[in-house]
mmCIF file of C-alpha atoms in Angstrom:
data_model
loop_
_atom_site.group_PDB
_atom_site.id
_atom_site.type_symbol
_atom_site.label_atom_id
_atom_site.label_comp_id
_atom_site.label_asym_id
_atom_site.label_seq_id
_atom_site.Cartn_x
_atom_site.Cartn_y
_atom_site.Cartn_z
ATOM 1 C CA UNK L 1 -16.017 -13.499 -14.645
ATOM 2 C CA UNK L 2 -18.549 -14.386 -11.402
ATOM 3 C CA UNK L 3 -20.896 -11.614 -10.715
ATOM 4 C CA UNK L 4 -20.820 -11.024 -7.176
ATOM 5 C CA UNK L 5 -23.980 -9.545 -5.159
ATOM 6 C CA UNK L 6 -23.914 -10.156 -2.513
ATOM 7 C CA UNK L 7 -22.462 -8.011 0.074
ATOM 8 C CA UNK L 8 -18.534 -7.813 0.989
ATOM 9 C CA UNK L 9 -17.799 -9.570 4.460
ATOM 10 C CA UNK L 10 -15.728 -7.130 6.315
ATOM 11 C CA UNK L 11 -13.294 -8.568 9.032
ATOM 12 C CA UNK L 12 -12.702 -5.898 12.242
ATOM 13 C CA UNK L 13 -9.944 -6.892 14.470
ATOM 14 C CA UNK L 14 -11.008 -4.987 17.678
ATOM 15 C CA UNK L 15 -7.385 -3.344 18.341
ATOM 16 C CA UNK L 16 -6.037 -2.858 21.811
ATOM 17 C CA UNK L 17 -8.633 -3.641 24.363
ATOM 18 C CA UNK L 18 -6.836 -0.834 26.384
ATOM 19 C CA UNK L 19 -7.004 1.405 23.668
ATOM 20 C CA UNK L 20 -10.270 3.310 22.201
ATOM 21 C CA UNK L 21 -10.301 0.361 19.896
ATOM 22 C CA UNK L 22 -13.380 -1.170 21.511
ATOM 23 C CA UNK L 23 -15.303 1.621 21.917
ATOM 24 C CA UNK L 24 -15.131 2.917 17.907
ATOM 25 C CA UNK L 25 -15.867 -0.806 16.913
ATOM 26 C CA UNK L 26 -19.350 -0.889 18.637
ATOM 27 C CA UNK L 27 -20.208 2.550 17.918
ATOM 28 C CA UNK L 28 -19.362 2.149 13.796
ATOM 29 C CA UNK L 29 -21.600 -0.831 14.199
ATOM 30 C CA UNK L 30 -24.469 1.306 15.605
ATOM 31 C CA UNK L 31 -24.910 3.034 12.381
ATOM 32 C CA UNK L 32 -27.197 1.166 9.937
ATOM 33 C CA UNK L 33 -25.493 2.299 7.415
ATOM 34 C CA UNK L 34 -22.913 0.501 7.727
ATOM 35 C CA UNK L 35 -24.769 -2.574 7.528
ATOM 36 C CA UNK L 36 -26.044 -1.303 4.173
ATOM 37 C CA UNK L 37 -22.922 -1.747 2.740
ATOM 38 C CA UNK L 38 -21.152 -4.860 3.843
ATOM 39 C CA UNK L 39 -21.360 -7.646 6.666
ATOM 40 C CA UNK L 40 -19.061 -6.581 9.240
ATOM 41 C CA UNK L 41 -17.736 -9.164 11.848
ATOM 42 C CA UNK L 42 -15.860 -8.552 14.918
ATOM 43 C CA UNK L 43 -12.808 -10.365 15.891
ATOM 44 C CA UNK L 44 -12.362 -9.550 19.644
ATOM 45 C CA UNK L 45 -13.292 -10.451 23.173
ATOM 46 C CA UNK L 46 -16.495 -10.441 23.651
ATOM 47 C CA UNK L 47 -16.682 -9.371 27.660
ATOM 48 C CA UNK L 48 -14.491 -6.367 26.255
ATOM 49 C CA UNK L 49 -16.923 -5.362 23.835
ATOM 50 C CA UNK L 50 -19.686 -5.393 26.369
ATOM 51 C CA UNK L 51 -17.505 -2.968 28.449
ATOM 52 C CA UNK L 52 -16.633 -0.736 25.514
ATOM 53 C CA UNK L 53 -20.936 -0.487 25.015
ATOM 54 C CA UNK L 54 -21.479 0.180 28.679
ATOM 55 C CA UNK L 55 -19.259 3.336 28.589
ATOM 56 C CA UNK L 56 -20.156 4.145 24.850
ATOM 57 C CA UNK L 57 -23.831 4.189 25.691
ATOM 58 C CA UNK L 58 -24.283 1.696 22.947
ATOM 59 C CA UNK L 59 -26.433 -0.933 22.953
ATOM 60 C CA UNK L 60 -26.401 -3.947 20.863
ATOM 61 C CA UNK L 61 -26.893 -7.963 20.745
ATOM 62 C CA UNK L 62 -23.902 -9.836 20.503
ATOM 63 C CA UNK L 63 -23.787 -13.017 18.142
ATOM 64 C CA UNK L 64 -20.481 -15.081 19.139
ATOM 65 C CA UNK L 65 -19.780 -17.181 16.145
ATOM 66 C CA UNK L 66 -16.411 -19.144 14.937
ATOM 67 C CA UNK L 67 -16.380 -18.494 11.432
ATOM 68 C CA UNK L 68 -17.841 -15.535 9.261
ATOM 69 C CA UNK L 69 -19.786 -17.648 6.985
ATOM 70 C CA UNK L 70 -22.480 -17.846 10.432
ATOM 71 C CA UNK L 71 -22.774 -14.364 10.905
ATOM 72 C CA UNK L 72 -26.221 -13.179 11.226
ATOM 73 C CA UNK L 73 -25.293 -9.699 9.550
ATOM 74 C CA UNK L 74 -28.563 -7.975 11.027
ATOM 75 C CA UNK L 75 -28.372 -4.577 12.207
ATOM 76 C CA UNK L 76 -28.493 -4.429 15.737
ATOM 77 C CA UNK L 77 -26.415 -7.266 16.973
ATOM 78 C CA UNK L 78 -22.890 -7.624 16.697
ATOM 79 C CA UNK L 79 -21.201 -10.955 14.932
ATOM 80 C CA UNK L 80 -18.295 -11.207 16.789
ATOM 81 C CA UNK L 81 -15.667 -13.956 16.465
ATOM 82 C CA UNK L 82 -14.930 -14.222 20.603
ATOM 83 C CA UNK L 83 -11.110 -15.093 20.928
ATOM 84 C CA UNK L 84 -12.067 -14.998 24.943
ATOM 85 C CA UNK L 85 -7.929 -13.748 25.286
ATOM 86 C CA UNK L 86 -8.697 -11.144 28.072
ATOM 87 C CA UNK L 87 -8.871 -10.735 31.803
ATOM 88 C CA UNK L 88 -11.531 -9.008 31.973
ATOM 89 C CA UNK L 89 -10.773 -8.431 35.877
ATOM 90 C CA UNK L 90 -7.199 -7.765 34.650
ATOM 91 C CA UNK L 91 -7.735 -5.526 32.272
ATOM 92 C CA UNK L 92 -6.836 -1.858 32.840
ATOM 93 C CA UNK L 93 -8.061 0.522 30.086
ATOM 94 C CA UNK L 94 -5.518 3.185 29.204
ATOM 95 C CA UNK L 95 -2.558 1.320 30.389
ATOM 96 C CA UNK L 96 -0.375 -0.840 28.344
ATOM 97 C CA UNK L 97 -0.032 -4.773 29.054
ATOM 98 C CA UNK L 98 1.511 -7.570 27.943
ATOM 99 C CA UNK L 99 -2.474 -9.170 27.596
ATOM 100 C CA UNK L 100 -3.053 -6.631 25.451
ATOM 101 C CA UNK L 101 -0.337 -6.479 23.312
ATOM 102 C CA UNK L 102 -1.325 -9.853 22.982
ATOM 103 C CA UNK L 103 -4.494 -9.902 22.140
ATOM 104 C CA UNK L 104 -4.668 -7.194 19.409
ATOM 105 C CA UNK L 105 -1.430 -9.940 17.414
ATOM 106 C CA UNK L 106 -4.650 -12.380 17.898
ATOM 107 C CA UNK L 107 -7.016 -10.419 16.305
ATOM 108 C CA UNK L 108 -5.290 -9.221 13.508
ATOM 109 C CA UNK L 109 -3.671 -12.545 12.825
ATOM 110 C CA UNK L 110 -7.172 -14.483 13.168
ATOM 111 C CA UNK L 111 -8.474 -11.773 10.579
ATOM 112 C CA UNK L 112 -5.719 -11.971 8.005
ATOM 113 C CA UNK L 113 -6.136 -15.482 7.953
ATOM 114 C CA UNK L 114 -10.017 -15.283 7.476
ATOM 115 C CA UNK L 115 -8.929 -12.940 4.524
ATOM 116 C CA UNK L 116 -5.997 -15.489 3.325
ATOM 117 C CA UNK L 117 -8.927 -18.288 3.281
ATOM 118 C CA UNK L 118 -11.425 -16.241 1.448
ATOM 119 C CA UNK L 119 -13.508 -16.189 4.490
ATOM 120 C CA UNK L 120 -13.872 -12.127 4.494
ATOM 121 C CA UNK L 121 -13.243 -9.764 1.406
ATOM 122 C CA UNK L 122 -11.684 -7.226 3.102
ATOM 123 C CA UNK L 123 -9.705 -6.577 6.852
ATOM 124 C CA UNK L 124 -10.929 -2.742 8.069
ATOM 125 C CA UNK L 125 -8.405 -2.485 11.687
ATOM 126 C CA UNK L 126 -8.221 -0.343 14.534
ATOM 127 C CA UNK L 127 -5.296 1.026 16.778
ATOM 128 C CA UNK L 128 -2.740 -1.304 17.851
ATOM 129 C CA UNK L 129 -0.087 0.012 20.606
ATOM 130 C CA UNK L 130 3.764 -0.350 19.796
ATOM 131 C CA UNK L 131 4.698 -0.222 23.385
ATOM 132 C CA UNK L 132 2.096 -3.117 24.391
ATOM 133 C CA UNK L 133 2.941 -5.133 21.250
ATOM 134 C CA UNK L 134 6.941 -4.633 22.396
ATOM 135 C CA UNK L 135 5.517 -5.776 25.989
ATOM 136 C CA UNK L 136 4.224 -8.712 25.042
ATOM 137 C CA UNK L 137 7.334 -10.007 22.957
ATOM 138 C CA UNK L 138 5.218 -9.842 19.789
ATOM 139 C CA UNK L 139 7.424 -9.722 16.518
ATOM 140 C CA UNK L 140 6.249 -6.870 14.805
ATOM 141 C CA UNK L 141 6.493 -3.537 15.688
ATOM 142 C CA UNK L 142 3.118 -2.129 13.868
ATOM 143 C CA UNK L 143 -0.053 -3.527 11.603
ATOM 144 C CA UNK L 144 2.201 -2.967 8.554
ATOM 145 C CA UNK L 145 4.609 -5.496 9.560
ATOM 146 C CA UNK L 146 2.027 -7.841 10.588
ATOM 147 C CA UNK L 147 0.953 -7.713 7.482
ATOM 148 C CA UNK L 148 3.844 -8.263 5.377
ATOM 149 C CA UNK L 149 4.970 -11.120 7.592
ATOM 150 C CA UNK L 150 1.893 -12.824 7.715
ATOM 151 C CA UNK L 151 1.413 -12.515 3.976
ATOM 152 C CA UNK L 152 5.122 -13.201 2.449
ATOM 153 C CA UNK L 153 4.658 -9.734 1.122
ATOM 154 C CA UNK L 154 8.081 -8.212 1.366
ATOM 155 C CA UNK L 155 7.115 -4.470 1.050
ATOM 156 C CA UNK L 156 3.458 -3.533 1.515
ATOM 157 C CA UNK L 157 2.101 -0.094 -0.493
ATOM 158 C CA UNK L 158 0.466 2.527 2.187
ATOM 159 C CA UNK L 159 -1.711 4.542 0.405
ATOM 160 C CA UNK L 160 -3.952 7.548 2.030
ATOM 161 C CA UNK L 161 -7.476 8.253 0.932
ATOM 162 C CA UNK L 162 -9.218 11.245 2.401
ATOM 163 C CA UNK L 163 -12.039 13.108 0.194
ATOM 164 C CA UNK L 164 -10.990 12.888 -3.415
ATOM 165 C CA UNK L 165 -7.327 12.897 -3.003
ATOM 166 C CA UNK L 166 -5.322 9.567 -2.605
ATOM 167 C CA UNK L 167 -1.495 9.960 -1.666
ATOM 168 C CA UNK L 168 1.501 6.959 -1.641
ATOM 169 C CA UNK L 169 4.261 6.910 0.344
ATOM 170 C CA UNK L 170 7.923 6.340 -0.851
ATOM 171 C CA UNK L 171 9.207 6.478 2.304
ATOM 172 C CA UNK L 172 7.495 6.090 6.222
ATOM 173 C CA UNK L 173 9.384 5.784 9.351
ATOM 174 C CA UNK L 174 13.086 7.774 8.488
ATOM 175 C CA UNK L 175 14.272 10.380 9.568
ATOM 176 C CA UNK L 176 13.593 12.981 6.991
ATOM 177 C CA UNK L 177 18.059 12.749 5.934
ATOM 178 C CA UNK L 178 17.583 8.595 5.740
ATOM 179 C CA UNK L 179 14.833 9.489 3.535
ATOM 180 C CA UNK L 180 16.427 11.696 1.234
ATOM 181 C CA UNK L 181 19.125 9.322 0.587
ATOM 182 C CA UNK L 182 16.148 6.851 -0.253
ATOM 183 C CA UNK L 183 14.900 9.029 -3.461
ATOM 184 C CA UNK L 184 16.484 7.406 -6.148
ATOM 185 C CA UNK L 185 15.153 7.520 -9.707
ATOM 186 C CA UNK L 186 14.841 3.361 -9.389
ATOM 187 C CA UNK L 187 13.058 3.720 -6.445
ATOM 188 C CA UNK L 188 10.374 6.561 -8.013
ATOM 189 C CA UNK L 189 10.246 4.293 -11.084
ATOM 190 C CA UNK L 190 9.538 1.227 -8.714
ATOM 191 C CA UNK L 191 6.864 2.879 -7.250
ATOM 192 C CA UNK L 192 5.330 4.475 -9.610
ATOM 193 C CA UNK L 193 4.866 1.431 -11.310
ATOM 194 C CA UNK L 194 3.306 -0.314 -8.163
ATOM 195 C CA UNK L 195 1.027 2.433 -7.195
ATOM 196 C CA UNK L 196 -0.521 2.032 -11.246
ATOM 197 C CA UNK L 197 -0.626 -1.278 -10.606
ATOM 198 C CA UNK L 198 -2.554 -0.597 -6.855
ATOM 199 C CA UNK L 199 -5.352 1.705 -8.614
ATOM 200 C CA UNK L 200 -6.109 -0.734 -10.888
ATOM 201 C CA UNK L 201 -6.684 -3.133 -8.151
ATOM 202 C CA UNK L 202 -8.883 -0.954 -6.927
ATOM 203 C CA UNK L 203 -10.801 -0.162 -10.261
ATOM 204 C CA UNK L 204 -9.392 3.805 -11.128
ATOM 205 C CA UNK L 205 -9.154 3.322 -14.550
ATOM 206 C CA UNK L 206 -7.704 6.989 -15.837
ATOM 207 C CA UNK L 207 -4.833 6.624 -13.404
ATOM 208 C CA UNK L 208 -3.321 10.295 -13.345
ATOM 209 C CA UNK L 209 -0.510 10.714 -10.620
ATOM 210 C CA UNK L 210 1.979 13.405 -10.113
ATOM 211 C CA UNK L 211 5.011 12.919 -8.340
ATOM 212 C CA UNK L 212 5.406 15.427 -5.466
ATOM 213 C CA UNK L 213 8.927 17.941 -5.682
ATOM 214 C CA UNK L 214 11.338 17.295 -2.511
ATOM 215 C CA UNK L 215 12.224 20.696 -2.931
ATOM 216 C CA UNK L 216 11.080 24.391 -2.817
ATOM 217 C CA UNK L 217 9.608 24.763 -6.384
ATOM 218 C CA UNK L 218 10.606 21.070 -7.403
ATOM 219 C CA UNK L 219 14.576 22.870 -7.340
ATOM 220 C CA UNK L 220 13.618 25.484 -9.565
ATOM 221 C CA UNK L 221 16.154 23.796 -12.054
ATOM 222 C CA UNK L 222 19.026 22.937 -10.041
ATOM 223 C CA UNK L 223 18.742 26.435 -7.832
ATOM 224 C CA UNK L 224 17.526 25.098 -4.549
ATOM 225 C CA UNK L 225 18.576 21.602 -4.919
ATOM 226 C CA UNK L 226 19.449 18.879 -7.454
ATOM 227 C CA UNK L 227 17.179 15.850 -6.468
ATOM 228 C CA UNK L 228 14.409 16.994 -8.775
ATOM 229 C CA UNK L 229 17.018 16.518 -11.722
ATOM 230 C CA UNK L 230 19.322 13.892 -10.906
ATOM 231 C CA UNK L 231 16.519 11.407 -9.698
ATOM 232 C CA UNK L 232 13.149 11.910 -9.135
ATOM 233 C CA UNK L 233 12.905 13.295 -13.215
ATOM 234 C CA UNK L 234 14.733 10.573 -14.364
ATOM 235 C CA UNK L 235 12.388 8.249 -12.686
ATOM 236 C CA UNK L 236 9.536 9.805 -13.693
ATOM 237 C CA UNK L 237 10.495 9.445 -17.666
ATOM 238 C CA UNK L 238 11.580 5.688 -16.992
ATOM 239 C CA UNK L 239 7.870 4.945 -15.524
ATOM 240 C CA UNK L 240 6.754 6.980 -18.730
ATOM 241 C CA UNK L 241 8.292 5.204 -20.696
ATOM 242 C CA UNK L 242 7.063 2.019 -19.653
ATOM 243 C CA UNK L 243 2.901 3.473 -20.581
ATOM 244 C CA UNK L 244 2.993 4.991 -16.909
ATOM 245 C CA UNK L 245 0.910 8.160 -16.960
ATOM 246 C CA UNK L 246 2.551 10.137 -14.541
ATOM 247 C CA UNK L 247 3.690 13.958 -14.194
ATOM 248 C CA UNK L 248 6.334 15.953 -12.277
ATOM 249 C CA UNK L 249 7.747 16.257 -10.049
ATOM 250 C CA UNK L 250 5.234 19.009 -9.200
ATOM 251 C CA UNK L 251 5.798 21.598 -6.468
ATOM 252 C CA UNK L 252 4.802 19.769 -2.861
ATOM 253 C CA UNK L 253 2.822 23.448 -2.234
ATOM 254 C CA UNK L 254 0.765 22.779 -4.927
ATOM 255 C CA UNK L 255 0.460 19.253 -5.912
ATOM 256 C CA UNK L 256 -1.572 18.004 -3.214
ATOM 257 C CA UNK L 257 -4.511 20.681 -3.637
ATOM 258 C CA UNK L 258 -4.346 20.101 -7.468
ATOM 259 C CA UNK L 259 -5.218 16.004 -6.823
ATOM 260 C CA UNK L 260 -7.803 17.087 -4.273
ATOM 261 C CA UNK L 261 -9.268 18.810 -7.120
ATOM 262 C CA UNK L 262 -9.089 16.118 -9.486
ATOM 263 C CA UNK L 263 -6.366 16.832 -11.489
ATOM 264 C CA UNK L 264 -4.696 13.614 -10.387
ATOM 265 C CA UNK L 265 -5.440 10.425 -9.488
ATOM 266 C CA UNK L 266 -2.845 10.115 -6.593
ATOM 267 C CA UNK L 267 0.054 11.474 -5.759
ATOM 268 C CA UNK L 268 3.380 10.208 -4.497
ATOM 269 C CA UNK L 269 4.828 12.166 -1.845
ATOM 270 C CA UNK L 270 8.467 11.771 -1.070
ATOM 271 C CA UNK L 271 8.333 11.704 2.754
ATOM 272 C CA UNK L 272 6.029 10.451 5.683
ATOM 273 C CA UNK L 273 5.047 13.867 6.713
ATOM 274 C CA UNK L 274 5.175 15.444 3.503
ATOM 275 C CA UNK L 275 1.721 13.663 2.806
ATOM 276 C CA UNK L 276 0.624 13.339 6.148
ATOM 277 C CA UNK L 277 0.220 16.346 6.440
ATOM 278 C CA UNK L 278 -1.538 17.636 3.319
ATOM 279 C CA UNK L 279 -4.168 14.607 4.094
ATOM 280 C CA UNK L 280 -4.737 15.435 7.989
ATOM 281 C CA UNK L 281 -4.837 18.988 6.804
ATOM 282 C CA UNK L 282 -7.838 18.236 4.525
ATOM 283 C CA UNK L 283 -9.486 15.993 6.829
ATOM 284 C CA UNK L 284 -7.951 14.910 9.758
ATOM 285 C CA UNK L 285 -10.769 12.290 11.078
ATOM 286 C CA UNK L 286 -11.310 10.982 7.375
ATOM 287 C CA UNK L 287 -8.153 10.099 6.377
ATOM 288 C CA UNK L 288 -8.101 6.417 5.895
ATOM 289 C CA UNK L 289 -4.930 4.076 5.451
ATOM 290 C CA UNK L 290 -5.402 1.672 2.640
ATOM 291 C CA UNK L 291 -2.298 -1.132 2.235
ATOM 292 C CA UNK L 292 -1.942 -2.204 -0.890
ATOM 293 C CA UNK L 293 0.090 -5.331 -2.849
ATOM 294 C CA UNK L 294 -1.428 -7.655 -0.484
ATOM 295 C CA UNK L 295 -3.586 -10.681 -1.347
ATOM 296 C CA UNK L 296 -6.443 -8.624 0.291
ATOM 297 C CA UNK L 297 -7.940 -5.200 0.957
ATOM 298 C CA UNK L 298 -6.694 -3.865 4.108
ATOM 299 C CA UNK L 299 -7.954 -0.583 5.356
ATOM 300 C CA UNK L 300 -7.399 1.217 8.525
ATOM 301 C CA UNK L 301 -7.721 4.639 10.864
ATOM 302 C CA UNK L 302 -4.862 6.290 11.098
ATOM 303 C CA UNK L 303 -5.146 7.560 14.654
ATOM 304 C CA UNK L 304 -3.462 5.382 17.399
ATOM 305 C CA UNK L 305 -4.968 3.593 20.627
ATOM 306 C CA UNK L 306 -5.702 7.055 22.578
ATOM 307 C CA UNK L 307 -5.250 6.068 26.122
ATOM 308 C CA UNK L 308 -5.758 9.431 27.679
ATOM 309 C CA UNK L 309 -9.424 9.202 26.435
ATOM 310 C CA UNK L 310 -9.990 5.524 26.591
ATOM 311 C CA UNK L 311 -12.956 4.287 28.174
ATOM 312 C CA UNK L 312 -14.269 7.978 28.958
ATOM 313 C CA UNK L 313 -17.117 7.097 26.065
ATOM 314 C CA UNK L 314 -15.811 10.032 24.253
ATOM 315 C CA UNK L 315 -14.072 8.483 21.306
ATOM 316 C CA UNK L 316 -15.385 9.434 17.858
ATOM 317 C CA UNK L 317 -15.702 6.551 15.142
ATOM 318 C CA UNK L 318 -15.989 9.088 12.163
ATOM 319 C CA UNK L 319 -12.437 7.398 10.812
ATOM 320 C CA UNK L 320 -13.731 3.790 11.964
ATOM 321 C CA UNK L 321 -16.771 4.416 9.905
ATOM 322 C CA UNK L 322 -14.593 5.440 7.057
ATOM 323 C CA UNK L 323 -12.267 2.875 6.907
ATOM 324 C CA UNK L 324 -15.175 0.197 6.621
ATOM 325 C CA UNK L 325 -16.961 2.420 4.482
ATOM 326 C CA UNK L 326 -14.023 2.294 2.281
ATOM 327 C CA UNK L 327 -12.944 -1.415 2.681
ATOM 328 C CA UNK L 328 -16.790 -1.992 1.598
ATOM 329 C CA UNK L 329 -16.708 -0.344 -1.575
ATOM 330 C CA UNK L 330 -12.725 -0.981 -2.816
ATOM 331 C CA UNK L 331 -13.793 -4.936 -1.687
ATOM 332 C CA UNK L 332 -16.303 -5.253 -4.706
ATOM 333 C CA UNK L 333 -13.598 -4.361 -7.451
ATOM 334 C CA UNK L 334 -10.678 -5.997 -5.533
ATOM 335 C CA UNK L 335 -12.898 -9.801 -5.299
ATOM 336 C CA UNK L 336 -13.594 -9.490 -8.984
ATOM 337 C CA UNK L 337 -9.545 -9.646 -10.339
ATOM 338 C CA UNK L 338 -9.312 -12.672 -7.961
ATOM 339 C CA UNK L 339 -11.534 -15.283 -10.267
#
């Protein structure tokens, strides 16, 4: 297997250029230490980014280059791949546009095919906005879908990292009925198996995960509900059966603060905000969205484009930081299972 050393290239599509994505990018690229980890490279506008530095109170060279391989990579100045898609003079922060909408499909789709090529290790993003994207006529509503339809990859794996405690989704956007007539025991099995598979990608080798209870006290054996038996047990033992090394379903009141404290790997919560919350809860800033099943690493904030505080300079780039901090150091296990 190739050794590598030298440090993962990390691609940054700069988000909304209404949006506080600007403004995070060049501030996460003002801390050295992020240059101790990886070569990050920007894929934006550059007369945007100068903007987003006047109002940030950041100041940094800019290196406009057309592929990452030319990056400089030297703390201090920016390597930014300059897509030159914006108006500057048209360009009204905190509003959405077509333009916009426009230019954050460029980015991301000029960074996932960087990643596609091998030309970056990893893809860390920023806020996109839905409304913008819709705007514009792009077709995808969100980064997710992006993703999958760029890729060919059908159903794409969210996973949450914040602290010590990683949680998978097996449902998102539903309505909390829809997704309690998704929780079938093939579904838990399906995903149980896929989120094994995911850790190993990203080199957790005791893979512990507990399955979260839908409800109050997992049912309490058919009491308050019959989910916990009918289905999410079943799947559970199926996944089991198959070397899976997974528990539950444990009480959602519980489980979440048990993995924090390492006595899982991950959990699999049943519901979008059933592990939403439990992650913003233990760190609302640090809670990093990780997509999994894709050809790359994909990592990403999970806060959107802010427009009531763009361009005010107030923005903080703790998650930014975070989600390259994280791309960096999943990146050098991920590369390796590719030779």
């Amino acid at each position: 297997m190739t050794q590598y050393t030298a440090k993962p290239i990390i691609a940054i599509p700069m988000g909304d250029p209404a949006g506080i994505g600007p403004e995070i990018s060049v501030k996460a690229l003002a801390k050295k230490e992020i240059y101790d980890l990886c070569r990050p490279v920007l894929i934006g506008t550059a007369s945007v980014v100068e903007q987003a530095m006047t109002f940030a109170g950041v100041s940094l060279g800019l290196n406009p280059i057309n592929d990452p391989a030319e990056g400089k990579y030297e703390f201090g100045t920016i390597d930014i791949v300059n897509l030159e898609n914006i108006d500057i003079s048209q360009l009204k922060i905190g509003k959405v546009q077509a333009m916009c909408g426009q230019a954050a499909f460029d980015y991301i789709e000029k960074s996932i095919a960087f990643a596609n090529n091998g030309q970056v290790d990893a893809i860390a993003t920023t806020p996109i906005n839905k409304e913008s994207l819709k705007t514009a006529e792009v077709p995808y509503i969100g980064h997710t879908e992006m993703l999958a339809g760029l890729t060919g990859v059908d159903d794409p794996l969210t996973m949450f990292e914040v602290r010590s405690l990683r949680i998978f989704f097996l449902t998102r956007h539903l309505s909390l009925k829809d997704a309690i007539g998704q929780i079938t025991a093939d579904r838990v099995h399906d995903y149980l198996v896929r989120c094994d598979e995911a850790l190993k990608r990203l080199g957790i080798e005791s893979r512990k995960m507990a399955v979260a209870g839908l409800n109050p006290h997992s049912g309490e054996h058919g009491l308050f509900g019959s989910e916990e038996l009918d289905e999410i047990g079943p799947g559970i033992e199926r996944a089991k059966q198959q070397g899976i090394n997974a528990f539950g379903p444990v009480p959602a009141d519980s489980v979440f603060h048990q993995a924090l404290h390492g006595k899982y790997d991950a959990v699999l919560s049943l519901y979008h905000d059933q592990g939403h919350i439990a992650a913003k809860m233990t760190d609302f800033e640090r809670t990093i969205s990780i997509t999994n099943g894709l050809p790359f690493l994909r990592t990403s904030v999970d806060h959107g484009t802010a427009f009531d505080i763009a361009g005010q300079g107030i923005a903080g780039s703790v998650s930014m930081e975070e989600a390259i901090k994280l791309a960096a150091q999943y990146s050098v296990h991920f590369r390796t299972l590719k030779v």
